[in-house]
Amino acid sequence: AYSGGGAYSGVENWQQEIAKPNHSAPPLFRDDKQPAWNARGWRHCDGNNLRVFSATAYFFGRALQQQLDVPVGLMDVSRGGSSIQSWTPRDYALRNPITRYYSDLFCLHRDQINAFNLANEQAYRKREAGFTNVIFPSPLPQELAVANRFGGVASLYDNFVESLAPFAVRGVVWYQGESNGDFTETA
């Protein structure tokens, strides 16, 4: 559910930006796995749809459309907390020796890592449901904790980028957060 400024709270005059109708703004596409967007498809760029859309993508696309004077459509297939290797084609990602090492390590310990992830997710859900004294699983050893981040090499690329193939995509805006930041200190 939308509350406050959300993604736009850091944008000067964000309330006015969202409130004003802009019929020349780029149409918005968001996949149906996004919680605030109930069905796959294109939407008009209005305040209700902008509230749950990527602010970075919107302002970039709007500026691009204005500067190039060509129609632009914006597609948001983002996943918060995702790592860069999950958005990279498998063959390309595995050229990197660090990615290959941790991906192989993940494969060797897949059952242990998946069991940890399931137990951790269940504990979080219980805590969110209001249970007290929730017991979280013991942390994975450091090497496996890092390997856990590499278990999904190409998974988001395969599921989301490849699915955009029917569209005539001329460019991609990549906004990578800090999910890989903790890895650089441990590798």
Coordinates of N, CA and C in Angstrom, one line a residue:
A1 N 0.8 -1.2 0.0 CA 0.0 0.0 0.0 C 0.9 1.2 0.0
Y2 N 0.4 2.2 -0.7 CA 1.2 3.5 -0.8 C 1.0 4.3 0.5
S3 N 2.0 4.8 1.0 CA 1.9 5.7 2.2 C 3.0 6.8 2.0
G4 N 2.7 8.0 2.3 CA 3.7 9.0 2.2 C 4.2 9.2 0.8
G5 N 5.4 9.7 0.7 CA 6.0 10.0 -0.6 C 6.6 8.8 -1.3
G6 N 6.8 7.7 -0.6 CA 7.4 6.5 -1.2 C 8.6 6.8 -2.0
A7 N 8.7 6.3 -3.2 CA 9.8 6.5 -4.1 C 10.1 8.0 -4.4
Y8 N 9.0 8.8 -4.3 CA 9.1 10.2 -4.7 C 9.4 11.1 -3.6
S9 N 9.5 10.6 -2.4 CA 9.7 11.5 -1.2 C 10.9 12.3 -1.3
G10 N 12.0 11.9 -2.0 CA 13.2 12.7 -2.1 C 13.1 13.7 -3.3
V11 N 12.0 13.7 -4.0 CA 11.9 14.6 -5.2 C 11.2 15.9 -4.7
E12 N 11.9 17.0 -5.1 CA 11.3 18.3 -4.8 C 9.9 18.5 -5.4
N13 N 8.9 18.9 -4.7 CA 7.6 19.1 -5.2 C 6.9 17.9 -5.8
W14 N 7.2 16.7 -5.1 CA 6.7 15.5 -5.7 C 5.2 15.4 -5.7
Q15 N 4.5 16.0 -4.7 CA 3.1 16.0 -4.7 C 2.5 16.6 -5.9
Q16 N 3.1 17.8 -6.3 CA 2.6 18.4 -7.5 C 2.9 17.6 -8.8
E17 N 4.0 17.0 -8.8 CA 4.4 16.2 -9.9 C 3.5 15.1 -10.1
I18 N 3.1 14.4 -9.1 CA 2.2 13.3 -9.2 C 0.7 13.7 -9.5
A19 N 0.4 14.8 -8.9 CA -1.0 15.3 -9.0 C -1.4 15.9 -10.3
K20 N -0.4 16.5 -11.0 CA -0.8 17.1 -12.3 C -1.0 16.1 -13.4
P21 N -2.1 16.2 -14.1 CA -2.3 15.3 -15.3 C -1.3 15.6 -16.4
N22 N -0.7 14.7 -17.0 CA 0.3 14.9 -18.0 C 0.0 13.9 -19.2
H23 N -0.8 14.4 -20.1 CA -1.3 13.5 -21.2 C -0.1 13.2 -22.2
S24 N 0.9 13.9 -22.2 CA 2.0 13.6 -23.1 C 3.1 12.8 -22.4
A25 N 2.9 12.5 -21.1 CA 3.9 11.7 -20.4 C 4.0 10.3 -20.9
P26 N 5.1 9.6 -20.8 CA 5.3 8.2 -21.3 C 4.3 7.3 -20.7
P27 N 3.7 6.3 -21.4 CA 2.9 5.3 -20.8 C 3.8 4.4 -20.0
L28 N 3.2 3.8 -19.0 CA 3.9 2.9 -18.0 C 3.5 1.5 -18.1
F29 N 4.5 0.6 -18.0 CA 4.3 -0.8 -18.0 C 4.9 -1.4 -16.8
R30 N 4.2 -2.2 -16.1 CA 4.8 -2.9 -14.9 C 4.3 -4.3 -14.9
D31 N 5.2 -5.2 -14.6 CA 4.7 -6.6 -14.6 C 3.8 -6.9 -13.5
D32 N 3.1 -8.0 -13.7 CA 2.0 -8.4 -12.7 C 2.5 -9.0 -11.4
K33 N 3.8 -9.1 -11.2 CA 4.4 -9.6 -10.0 C 4.6 -8.5 -9.0
Q34 N 4.4 -7.2 -9.4 CA 4.6 -6.1 -8.5 C 3.3 -6.0 -7.7
P35 N 3.5 -5.9 -6.4 CA 2.3 -6.0 -5.5 C 1.3 -4.9 -5.7
A36 N 1.6 -3.7 -6.1 CA 0.6 -2.6 -6.2 C 0.0 -2.6 -7.6
W37 N 0.4 -3.5 -8.5 CA 0.0 -3.4 -9.9 C -0.7 -4.8 -10.1
N38 N -2.0 -4.8 -10.2 CA -2.7 -6.1 -10.2 C -2.6 -6.9 -11.5
A39 N -2.4 -6.3 -12.6 CA -2.3 -7.1 -13.9 C -1.3 -6.5 -14.8
R40 N -0.7 -7.4 -15.6 CA 0.3 -7.0 -16.5 C -0.3 -6.1 -17.6
G41 N 0.4 -5.1 -18.0 CA -0.1 -4.2 -19.1 C 0.3 -2.8 -19.0
W42 N 0.0 -2.1 -20.0 CA 0.3 -0.6 -20.0 C -0.7 0.2 -19.3
R43 N -0.3 1.2 -18.7 CA -1.1 2.1 -17.9 C -0.8 3.6 -18.3
H44 N -1.9 4.4 -18.2 CA -1.7 5.8 -18.4 C -0.8 6.4 -17.3
C45 N 0.0 7.4 -17.6 CA 0.9 8.0 -16.6 C 0.1 9.0 -15.8
D46 N -0.7 8.5 -14.8 CA -1.4 9.4 -13.9 C -0.9 9.2 -12.5
G47 N -1.4 10.0 -11.6 CA -1.0 10.0 -10.2 C -1.1 8.7 -9.6
N48 N -2.1 8.0 -9.8 CA -2.3 6.7 -9.1 C -1.3 5.7 -9.6
N49 N -1.0 5.7 -10.9 CA 0.0 4.7 -11.4 C 1.4 5.2 -11.1
L50 N 1.7 6.5 -11.1 CA 3.0 7.0 -10.8 C 3.4 6.7 -9.3
R51 N 2.5 6.7 -8.4 CA 2.8 6.5 -7.0 C 3.5 5.2 -6.8
V52 N 3.3 4.2 -7.6 CA 3.9 2.9 -7.4 C 4.9 2.5 -8.5
F53 N 5.3 3.5 -9.2 CA 6.2 3.3 -10.3 C 7.6 3.9 -9.9
S54 N 8.6 3.4 -10.6 CA 10.0 3.9 -10.3 C 10.1 5.4 -10.6
A55 N 10.5 6.2 -9.6 CA 10.7 7.6 -9.8 C 11.9 7.8 -10.8
T56 N 12.9 7.0 -10.6 CA 14.1 7.2 -11.4 C 13.8 6.9 -12.9
A57 N 13.0 5.9 -13.2 CA 12.6 5.5 -14.5 C 11.7 6.6 -15.1
Y58 N 10.8 7.1 -14.3 CA 9.8 8.1 -14.8 C 10.5 9.3 -15.2
F59 N 11.3 9.9 -14.4 CA 12.0 11.2 -14.7 C 13.0 11.0 -15.8
F60 N 13.7 9.9 -15.9 CA 14.6 9.7 -17.0 C 13.8 9.6 -18.3
G61 N 12.8 8.8 -18.3 CA 12.0 8.6 -19.5 C 11.3 9.9 -20.0
R62 N 10.8 10.7 -19.0 CA 10.2 11.9 -19.4 C 11.2 12.9 -20.0
A63 N 12.4 13.0 -19.4 CA 13.4 13.8 -20.0 C 13.9 13.3 -21.4
L64 N 14.0 12.0 -21.5 CA 14.4 11.5 -22.8 C 13.3 11.8 -23.9
Q65 N 12.1 11.6 -23.5 CA 11.0 11.9 -24.5 C 11.0 13.4 -24.9
Q66 N 11.2 14.2 -23.9 CA 11.2 15.7 -24.2 C 12.4 16.1 -25.1
Q67 N 13.6 15.5 -24.8 CA 14.8 15.9 -25.5 C 14.8 15.3 -26.9
L68 N 14.4 14.0 -27.1 CA 14.4 13.4 -28.4 C 13.2 13.7 -29.2
D69 N 12.1 14.1 -28.6 CA 10.8 14.4 -29.3 C 10.4 13.1 -30.0
V70 N 10.4 12.0 -29.3 CA 9.9 10.7 -29.9 C 9.1 10.0 -28.8
P71 N 8.2 9.2 -29.2 CA 7.4 8.5 -28.1 C 8.3 7.5 -27.3
V72 N 8.1 7.5 -26.0 CA 8.8 6.7 -25.1 C 7.8 6.0 -24.2
G73 N 8.0 4.7 -24.0 CA 7.2 3.9 -23.1 C 8.1 3.4 -22.0
L74 N 7.7 3.4 -20.8 CA 8.5 2.9 -19.7 C 8.1 1.6 -19.1
M75 N 9.0 0.7 -19.0 CA 8.7 -0.7 -18.4 C 9.5 -0.8 -17.1
D76 N 8.8 -1.2 -16.1 CA 9.4 -1.4 -14.8 C 9.3 -2.9 -14.4
V77 N 10.4 -3.6 -14.4 CA 10.4 -5.0 -14.0 C 11.5 -5.1 -12.9
S78 N 11.5 -4.1 -12.0 CA 12.5 -4.1 -11.0 C 12.2 -5.1 -9.8
R79 N 13.2 -5.4 -9.1 CA 13.0 -6.2 -7.9 C 14.0 -5.7 -6.8
G80 N 13.4 -5.1 -5.7 CA 14.2 -4.6 -4.7 C 15.1 -5.6 -4.0
G81 N 16.3 -5.2 -3.7 CA 17.3 -6.0 -3.0 C 17.9 -7.1 -3.9
S82 N 17.7 -7.0 -5.2 CA 18.3 -8.0 -6.1 C 19.7 -7.6 -6.4
S83 N 20.5 -8.6 -6.8 CA 21.9 -8.4 -7.1 C 22.1 -8.3 -8.6
I84 N 23.2 -7.8 -9.0 CA 23.5 -7.5 -10.4 C 23.6 -8.9 -11.1
Q85 N 24.2 -9.9 -10.5 CA 24.4 -11.1 -11.2 C 23.1 -11.8 -11.6
S86 N 22.0 -11.5 -10.9 CA 20.7 -12.1 -11.2 C 20.1 -11.5 -12.4
W87 N 20.6 -10.3 -12.8 CA 20.1 -9.6 -14.0 C 21.0 -9.7 -15.2
T88 N 22.0 -10.5 -15.1 CA 23.0 -10.7 -16.1 C 22.9 -12.0 -16.8
P89 N 23.0 -12.1 -18.1 CA 22.9 -13.4 -18.8 C 23.9 -14.4 -18.3
R90 N 23.5 -15.6 -18.1 CA 24.3 -16.6 -17.4 C 25.7 -16.8 -18.0
D91 N 25.8 -16.9 -19.4 CA 27.1 -17.1 -20.0 C 28.0 -15.9 -19.7
Y92 N 27.5 -14.7 -19.8 CA 28.3 -13.5 -19.5 C 28.7 -13.4 -18.0
A93 N 27.7 -13.7 -17.1 CA 28.0 -13.6 -15.7 C 29.1 -14.6 -15.3
L94 N 29.0 -15.8 -15.8 CA 30.0 -16.8 -15.4 C 31.4 -16.6 -16.0
R95 N 31.6 -15.6 -16.8 CA 32.9 -15.3 -17.3 C 33.7 -14.7 -16.1
N96 N 33.0 -14.1 -15.2 CA 33.7 -13.5 -14.0 C 34.1 -14.6 -13.0
P97 N 35.4 -14.7 -12.7 CA 35.8 -15.9 -11.8 C 35.2 -15.8 -10.4
I98 N 34.9 -14.7 -9.9 CA 34.2 -14.6 -8.6 C 32.8 -15.1 -8.7
T99 N 32.1 -14.7 -9.7 CA 30.7 -15.1 -9.9 C 30.7 -16.6 -10.1
R100 N 31.6 -17.1 -10.9 CA 31.7 -18.6 -11.2 C 31.9 -19.4 -9.9
Y101 N 32.9 -18.9 -9.1 CA 33.3 -19.6 -7.9 C 32.1 -19.7 -6.9
Y102 N 31.4 -18.6 -6.7 CA 30.3 -18.6 -5.7 C 29.1 -19.3 -6.3
S103 N 28.9 -19.2 -7.6 CA 27.8 -19.9 -8.2 C 28.0 -21.4 -8.1
D104 N 29.2 -21.9 -8.3 CA 29.6 -23.3 -8.1 C 29.4 -23.7 -6.7
L105 N 29.8 -22.9 -5.7 CA 29.7 -23.1 -4.3 C 28.2 -23.3 -3.9
F106 N 27.4 -22.4 -4.5 CA 26.0 -22.5 -4.2 C 25.4 -23.8 -4.7
C107 N 25.8 -24.2 -5.9 CA 25.3 -25.5 -6.4 C 25.8 -26.7 -5.5
L108 N 27.0 -26.6 -5.0 CA 27.4 -27.7 -4.1 C 26.7 -27.8 -2.8
H109 N 26.2 -26.6 -2.3 CA 25.5 -26.6 -1.0 C 24.1 -26.1 -1.2
R110 N 23.5 -26.3 -2.3 CA 22.2 -25.9 -2.6 C 21.1 -26.3 -1.6
D111 N 21.1 -27.5 -1.1 CA 20.1 -28.0 -0.2 C 20.3 -27.3 1.2
Q112 N 21.5 -27.1 1.7 CA 21.7 -26.4 2.9 C 21.3 -24.9 2.8
I113 N 21.7 -24.3 1.7 CA 21.3 -22.9 1.6 C 19.8 -22.7 1.4
N114 N 19.2 -23.5 0.6 CA 17.7 -23.4 0.4 C 17.0 -23.7 1.7
A115 N 17.4 -24.6 2.5 CA 16.8 -24.9 3.8 C 16.9 -23.7 4.7
F116 N 18.1 -23.1 4.7 CA 18.3 -21.8 5.5 C 17.3 -20.7 5.0
N117 N 17.3 -20.5 3.7 CA 16.4 -19.5 3.2 C 14.9 -19.7 3.5
L118 N 14.5 -21.0 3.4 CA 13.1 -21.3 3.8 C 12.8 -21.0 5.2
A119 N 13.7 -21.5 6.1 CA 13.5 -21.3 7.6 C 13.6 -19.8 7.9
N120 N 14.4 -19.1 7.3 CA 14.5 -17.6 7.5 C 13.3 -16.9 7.1
E121 N 12.8 -17.3 5.9 CA 11.5 -16.7 5.4 C 10.3 -17.0 6.3
Q122 N 10.3 -18.2 6.7 CA 9.2 -18.6 7.6 C 9.2 -17.8 9.0
A123 N 10.4 -17.7 9.5 CA 10.6 -16.9 10.7 C 10.2 -15.4 10.5
Y124 N 10.6 -14.8 9.4 CA 10.2 -13.5 9.2 C 8.6 -13.3 9.1
R125 N 8.0 -14.3 8.4 CA 6.5 -14.3 8.2 C 5.9 -14.4 9.6
K126 N 6.4 -15.3 10.4 CA 5.8 -15.4 11.8 C 5.9 -14.1 12.5
R127 N 7.1 -13.5 12.5 CA 7.3 -12.2 13.2 C 6.4 -11.1 12.7
E128 N 6.2 -11.1 11.3 CA 5.3 -10.1 10.7 C 3.9 -10.3 11.1
A129 N 3.5 -11.6 11.4 CA 2.2 -11.9 11.7 C 1.9 -11.7 13.2
G130 N 2.9 -11.2 14.0 CA 2.7 -10.9 15.3 C 3.2 -11.9 16.4
F131 N 3.8 -13.0 15.9 CA 4.2 -14.0 16.8 C 5.4 -13.4 17.6
T132 N 5.5 -13.8 18.9 CA 6.7 -13.4 19.7 C 7.6 -14.6 19.9
N133 N 8.8 -14.4 20.3 CA 9.8 -15.4 20.5 C 10.0 -16.3 19.3
V134 N 10.1 -15.6 18.1 CA 10.3 -16.3 16.9 C 11.8 -16.7 16.9
I135 N 12.1 -17.9 16.5 CA 13.5 -18.4 16.4 C 13.9 -18.4 15.0
F136 N 15.0 -17.6 14.7 CA 15.6 -17.5 13.4 C 16.6 -18.6 13.3
P137 N 16.9 -19.1 12.1 CA 17.9 -20.1 11.9 C 19.3 -19.5 12.2
S138 N 20.2 -20.4 12.6 CA 21.6 -19.9 12.7 C 22.2 -19.4 11.4
P139 N 23.0 -18.4 11.4 CA 23.5 -17.9 10.2 C 24.3 -18.9 9.4
L140 N 24.3 -18.8 8.1 CA 25.1 -19.6 7.3 C 26.6 -19.2 7.5
P141 N 27.5 -20.2 7.3 CA 29.0 -19.8 7.3 C 29.2 -18.7 6.3
Q142 N 30.2 -17.9 6.5 CA 30.4 -16.7 5.7 C 30.5 -17.0 4.2
E143 N 31.2 -18.1 3.8 CA 31.4 -18.4 2.4 C 30.0 -18.8 1.8
L144 N 29.2 -19.5 2.5 CA 27.9 -19.9 2.0 C 26.9 -18.7 2.0
A145 N 27.1 -17.8 2.9 CA 26.2 -16.6 2.9 C 26.5 -15.8 1.7
V146 N 27.8 -15.7 1.2 CA 28.1 -15.0 0.0 C 27.6 -15.8 -1.2
A147 N 27.8 -17.2 -1.1 CA 27.3 -18.0 -2.2 C 25.8 -17.9 -2.4
N148 N 25.1 -17.7 -1.3 CA 23.6 -17.5 -1.3 C 23.2 -16.4 -2.3
R149 N 24.0 -15.4 -2.4 CA 23.7 -14.2 -3.3 C 23.9 -14.6 -4.7
F150 N 24.6 -15.7 -5.0 CA 25.0 -16.1 -6.4 C 24.1 -17.3 -6.9
G151 N 23.2 -17.7 -6.0 CA 22.4 -18.8 -6.4 C 21.4 -18.5 -7.6
G152 N 21.1 -17.2 -7.7 CA 20.2 -16.8 -8.8 C 20.8 -16.2 -10.0
V153 N 22.1 -16.6 -10.3 CA 22.7 -16.0 -11.5 C 21.8 -16.2 -12.7
A154 N 21.5 -15.1 -13.3 CA 20.7 -15.0 -14.5 C 19.2 -15.2 -14.3
S155 N 18.7 -15.5 -13.0 CA 17.3 -15.8 -12.8 C 16.4 -14.7 -13.2
L156 N 16.7 -13.5 -12.8 CA 15.8 -12.3 -13.1 C 16.0 -12.0 -14.6
Y157 N 17.2 -12.1 -15.1 CA 17.4 -11.9 -16.6 C 16.5 -12.8 -17.4
D158 N 16.5 -14.1 -17.0 CA 15.8 -15.1 -17.7 C 14.3 -14.8 -17.6
N159 N 13.8 -14.5 -16.4 CA 12.4 -14.3 -16.2 C 11.8 -12.9 -16.7
F160 N 12.6 -11.9 -16.6 CA 12.1 -10.6 -16.9 C 12.6 -9.9 -18.1
V161 N 13.9 -9.9 -18.3 CA 14.5 -9.3 -19.5 C 14.2 -10.0 -20.8
E162 N 14.4 -11.3 -20.7 CA 14.0 -12.2 -21.9 C 12.6 -12.0 -22.3
S163 N 11.7 -11.9 -21.3 CA 10.3 -11.8 -21.6 C 9.9 -10.5 -22.3
L164 N 10.8 -9.5 -22.3 CA 10.6 -8.2 -23.0 C 10.9 -8.3 -24.5
A165 N 11.4 -9.5 -24.9 CA 11.9 -9.6 -26.3 C 10.9 -9.2 -27.4
P166 N 9.6 -9.4 -27.1 CA 8.6 -9.0 -28.2 C 8.5 -7.5 -28.3
F167 N 9.0 -6.7 -27.4 CA 8.9 -5.3 -27.5 C 10.2 -4.7 -28.2
A168 N 10.0 -3.6 -28.9 CA 11.1 -3.0 -29.6 C 11.8 -2.1 -28.6
V169 N 12.7 -2.7 -27.8 CA 13.4 -2.0 -26.7 C 14.6 -1.3 -27.3
R170 N 14.8 0.0 -27.2 CA 15.9 0.7 -27.7 C 16.9 1.0 -26.7
G171 N 16.6 0.9 -25.4 CA 17.5 1.2 -24.3 C 17.0 0.7 -23.0
V172 N 17.9 0.7 -22.0 CA 17.6 0.2 -20.7 C 18.2 1.1 -19.7
V173 N 17.4 1.5 -18.7 CA 17.9 2.3 -17.6 C 18.2 1.3 -16.5
W174 N 19.4 1.2 -16.0 CA 19.7 0.3 -14.9 C 20.0 1.1 -13.7
Y175 N 19.2 0.9 -12.7 CA 19.4 1.5 -11.4 C 19.7 0.4 -10.4
Q176 N 20.9 0.2 -10.1 CA 21.4 -0.8 -9.2 C 21.5 -0.2 -7.8
G177 N 20.9 -0.7 -6.8 CA 21.0 -0.3 -5.5 C 22.3 -0.7 -4.8
E178 N 22.2 -1.0 -3.6 CA 23.4 -1.3 -2.8 C 23.5 -2.8 -2.4
S179 N 22.7 -3.6 -3.1 CA 22.6 -5.0 -2.6 C 23.9 -5.8 -2.9
N180 N 24.7 -5.3 -3.8 CA 26.1 -5.9 -4.0 C 27.1 -5.3 -3.1
G181 N 26.8 -4.2 -2.4 CA 27.8 -3.5 -1.6 C 28.4 -4.3 -0.5
D182 N 27.5 -5.1 0.2 CA 28.1 -5.9 1.3 C 29.0 -7.0 0.8
F183 N 28.8 -7.4 -0.4 CA 29.6 -8.5 -1.0 C 31.0 -8.1 -1.2
T184 N 31.2 -6.8 -1.6 CA 32.6 -6.4 -1.9 C 33.5 -6.4 -0.6
E185 N 32.9 -6.3 0.5 CA 33.7 -6.3 1.8 C 34.0 -7.7 2.2
T186 N 33.2 -8.7 1.7 CA 33.4 -10.1 2.2 C 34.2 -11.0 1.2
A187 N 34.2 -10.6 -0.1 CA 34.9 -11.4 -1.1 C 36.4 -11.1 -1.2

